[in-house]
Amino acid sequence: VSDASGCSMIALLHTGAAKFPQNLLSRARQAVSLLLLAGVLKGFSSIISRKLASHGFGASMAAMSSFPPQRYHYFLVLDFEATCDKPQIHPQEIIEFPILKLNGRTMEIESTFHMYVQPVVHPQLTPFCTELTGIIQGMVDGQPSLQQVLERVDEWMAKEGLLDPSVKSIFVTCGDWDLKVMLPGQCQYLGLPVADYFKQWINLKKAYSFAMGSWPKNGLLDMNKGLNLQHIGRPHSGIDDCKNIANIMKTLAHRGFIFKQTSKPF
């Protein structure tokens, strides 16, 4: 690596060597050498950064260096929407099944699973349900059953490498209802098994209260307000709620929060 100004200085020192006291000349040469070395290192650093960026590592390395590492390789953000009415209908059935795969190092979304589910016990959605969730009848009619959707979830988990025993992942929900009440309750009603990966999770409300010192009574709306975040999409849209959960998690992680499992073992 050459440096024109450095070479000019060295040439000047050589031509004028006789005019300088020996001790001053030695110090000047050392100073020029250090300047040249700094230039070389800066050049190498720039080259390495460009090479990493060309392979897609620039953003992820910057993200990794900005907050402490998490305990999990991946967070699986989940938020069900289910049949509902006033008074509540029984049994409730899942009608929207979204999952976001969040990288635990960068806290960025890497993959999405999103399907609507056809209810079988109460196949007709109520006006209250449509108004609350934004899901209309045509979005669930003809869609796979819960059993079929769970099979596709398992296929997606395998494709994403999440079933590898060496990969640590955990589901994240806004509350305990999704995986403590809704999924096991409907699976029991239909006689379906519940996969082990659905039996441990992080309740974002608890994580937020640990990080911020206050309980979010209004869920995502309170958490977004407490972190000065803009709410994404419409409330009670499963996929939009997942995006809000992911955004809140990313913000807390950048503040140094380490997420831990909050559910008790089944």
mmCIF file with all atom_site columns, N, CA, C and O in Angstrom, residues 146 181-194:
data_model
loop_
_atom_site.group_PDB
_atom_site.id
_atom_site.type_symbol
_atom_site.label_atom_id
_atom_site.label_alt_id
_atom_site.label_comp_id
_atom_site.label_asym_id
_atom_site.label_entity_id
_atom_site.label_seq_id
_atom_site.pdbx_PDB_ins_code
_atom_site.Cartn_x
_atom_site.Cartn_y
_atom_site.Cartn_z
_atom_site.occupancy
_atom_site.B_iso_or_equiv
_atom_site.pdbx_formal_charge
_atom_site.auth_seq_id
_atom_site.auth_comp_id
_atom_site.auth_asym_id
_atom_site.auth_atom_id
_atom_site.pdbx_PDB_model_num
ATOM 1  N N  . LEU A 1 146 ? -57.195 -27.256 11.207 1.00 0.00 ? 146 LEU A N  1
ATOM 2  C CA . LEU A 1 146 ? -56.096 -27.061 12.148 1.00 0.00 ? 146 LEU A CA 1
ATOM 3  C C  . LEU A 1 146 ? -55.097 -28.210 12.062 1.00 0.00 ? 146 LEU A C  1
ATOM 4  O O  . LEU A 1 146 ? -53.875 -27.972 12.104 1.00 0.00 ? 146 LEU A O  1
ATOM 5  N N  . VAL A 1 181 ? -53.633 -21.946 26.720 1.00 0.00 ? 181 VAL A N  1
ATOM 6  C CA . VAL A 1 181 ? -55.074 -22.170 26.699 1.00 0.00 ? 181 VAL A CA 1
ATOM 7  C C  . VAL A 1 181 ? -55.576 -22.564 25.305 1.00 0.00 ? 181 VAL A C  1
ATOM 8  O O  . VAL A 1 181 ? -56.167 -23.631 25.119 1.00 0.00 ? 181 VAL A O  1
ATOM 9  N N  . MET A 1 182 ? -55.331 -21.699 24.307 1.00 0.00 ? 182 MET A N  1
ATOM 10 C CA . MET A 1 182 ? -55.981 -21.849 23.003 1.00 0.00 ? 182 MET A CA 1
ATOM 11 C C  . MET A 1 182 ? -55.563 -23.114 22.258 1.00 0.00 ? 182 MET A C  1
ATOM 12 O O  . MET A 1 182 ? -56.401 -23.946 21.911 1.00 0.00 ? 182 MET A O  1
ATOM 13 N N  . LEU A 1 183 ? -54.269 -23.261 21.996 1.00 0.00 ? 183 LEU A N  1
ATOM 14 C CA . LEU A 1 183 ? -53.824 -24.410 21.200 1.00 0.00 ? 183 LEU A CA 1
ATOM 15 C C  . LEU A 1 183 ? -54.056 -25.744 21.912 1.00 0.00 ? 183 LEU A C  1
ATOM 16 O O  . LEU A 1 183 ? -54.657 -26.653 21.320 1.00 0.00 ? 183 LEU A O  1
ATOM 17 N N  . PRO A 1 184 ? -53.617 -25.906 23.173 1.00 0.00 ? 184 PRO A N  1
ATOM 18 C CA . PRO A 1 184 ? -53.863 -27.201 23.819 1.00 0.00 ? 184 PRO A CA 1
ATOM 19 C C  . PRO A 1 184 ? -55.345 -27.500 24.002 1.00 0.00 ? 184 PRO A C  1
ATOM 20 O O  . PRO A 1 184 ? -55.772 -28.652 23.899 1.00 0.00 ? 184 PRO A O  1
ATOM 21 N N  . GLY A 1 185 ? -56.157 -26.472 24.234 1.00 0.00 ? 185 GLY A N  1
ATOM 22 C CA . GLY A 1 185 ? -57.590 -26.674 24.405 1.00 0.00 ? 185 GLY A CA 1
ATOM 23 C C  . GLY A 1 185 ? -58.244 -27.163 23.126 1.00 0.00 ? 185 GLY A C  1
ATOM 24 O O  . GLY A 1 185 ? -59.047 -28.117 23.153 1.00 0.00 ? 185 GLY A O  1
ATOM 25 N N  . GLN A 1 186 ? -57.904 -26.545 21.994 1.00 0.00 ? 186 GLN A N  1
ATOM 26 C CA . GLN A 1 186 ? -58.507 -26.971 20.734 1.00 0.00 ? 186 GLN A CA 1
ATOM 27 C C  . GLN A 1 186 ? -57.979 -28.347 20.305 1.00 0.00 ? 186 GLN A C  1
ATOM 28 O O  . GLN A 1 186 ? -58.736 -29.167 19.785 1.00 0.00 ? 186 GLN A O  1
ATOM 29 N N  . CYS A 1 187 ? -56.694 -28.588 20.536 1.00 0.00 ? 187 CYS A N  1
ATOM 30 C CA . CYS A 1 187 ? -56.132 -29.896 20.201 1.00 0.00 ? 187 CYS A CA 1
ATOM 31 C C  . CYS A 1 187 ? -56.788 -31.006 21.022 1.00 0.00 ? 187 CYS A C  1
ATOM 32 O O  . CYS A 1 187 ? -57.066 -32.096 20.517 1.00 0.00 ? 187 CYS A O  1
ATOM 33 N N  . GLN A 1 188 ? -57.051 -30.732 22.291 1.00 0.00 ? 188 GLN A N  1
ATOM 34 C CA . GLN A 1 188 ? -57.722 -31.717 23.142 1.00 0.00 ? 188 GLN A CA 1
ATOM 35 C C  . GLN A 1 188 ? -59.142 -31.979 22.631 1.00 0.00 ? 188 GLN A C  1
ATOM 36 O O  . GLN A 1 188 ? -59.591 -33.135 22.571 1.00 0.00 ? 188 GLN A O  1
ATOM 37 N N  . TYR A 1 189 ? -59.845 -30.933 22.238 1.00 0.00 ? 189 TYR A N  1
ATOM 38 C CA . TYR A 1 189 ? -61.206 -31.069 21.734 1.00 0.00 ? 189 TYR A CA 1
ATOM 39 C C  . TYR A 1 189 ? -61.230 -31.916 20.456 1.00 0.00 ? 189 TYR A C  1
ATOM 40 O O  . TYR A 1 189 ? -62.145 -32.739 20.257 1.00 0.00 ? 189 TYR A O  1
ATOM 41 N N  . LEU A 1 190 ? -60.200 -31.718 19.589 1.00 0.00 ? 190 LEU A N  1
ATOM 42 C CA . LEU A 1 190 ? -60.158 -32.428 18.305 1.00 0.00 ? 190 LEU A CA 1
ATOM 43 C C  . LEU A 1 190 ? -59.393 -33.751 18.383 1.00 0.00 ? 190 LEU A C  1
ATOM 44 O O  . LEU A 1 190 ? -59.320 -34.477 17.385 1.00 0.00 ? 190 LEU A O  1
ATOM 45 N N  . GLY A 1 191 ? -58.824 -34.054 19.556 1.00 0.00 ? 191 GLY A N  1
ATOM 46 C CA . GLY A 1 191 ? -58.053 -35.284 19.696 1.00 0.00 ? 191 GLY A CA 1
ATOM 47 C C  . GLY A 1 191 ? -56.719 -35.250 18.967 1.00 0.00 ? 191 GLY A C  1
ATOM 48 O O  . GLY A 1 191 ? -56.246 -36.282 18.467 1.00 0.00 ? 191 GLY A O  1
ATOM 49 N N  . LEU A 1 192 ? -56.089 -34.073 18.919 1.00 0.00 ? 192 LEU A N  1
ATOM 50 C CA . LEU A 1 192 ? -54.805 -33.907 18.232 1.00 0.00 ? 192 LEU A CA 1
ATOM 51 C C  . LEU A 1 192 ? -53.670 -33.784 19.251 1.00 0.00 ? 192 LEU A C  1
ATOM 52 O O  . LEU A 1 192 ? -53.856 -33.189 20.313 1.00 0.00 ? 192 LEU A O  1
ATOM 53 N N  . PRO A 1 193 ? -52.494 -34.319 18.922 1.00 0.00 ? 193 PRO A N  1
ATOM 54 C CA . PRO A 1 193 ? -51.347 -34.140 19.820 1.00 0.00 ? 193 PRO A CA 1
ATOM 55 C C  . PRO A 1 193 ? -50.786 -32.722 19.715 1.00 0.00 ? 193 PRO A C  1
ATOM 56 O O  . PRO A 1 193 ? -50.935 -32.049 18.688 1.00 0.00 ? 193 PRO A O  1
ATOM 57 N N  . VAL A 1 194 ? -50.137 -32.260 20.785 1.00 0.00 ? 194 VAL A N  1
ATOM 58 C CA . VAL A 1 194 ? -49.462 -30.952 20.787 1.00 0.00 ? 194 VAL A CA 1
ATOM 59 C C  . VAL A 1 194 ? -47.961 -31.199 20.728 1.00 0.00 ? 194 VAL A C  1
ATOM 60 O O  . VAL A 1 194 ? -47.409 -31.881 21.601 1.00 0.00 ? 194 VAL A O  1
#
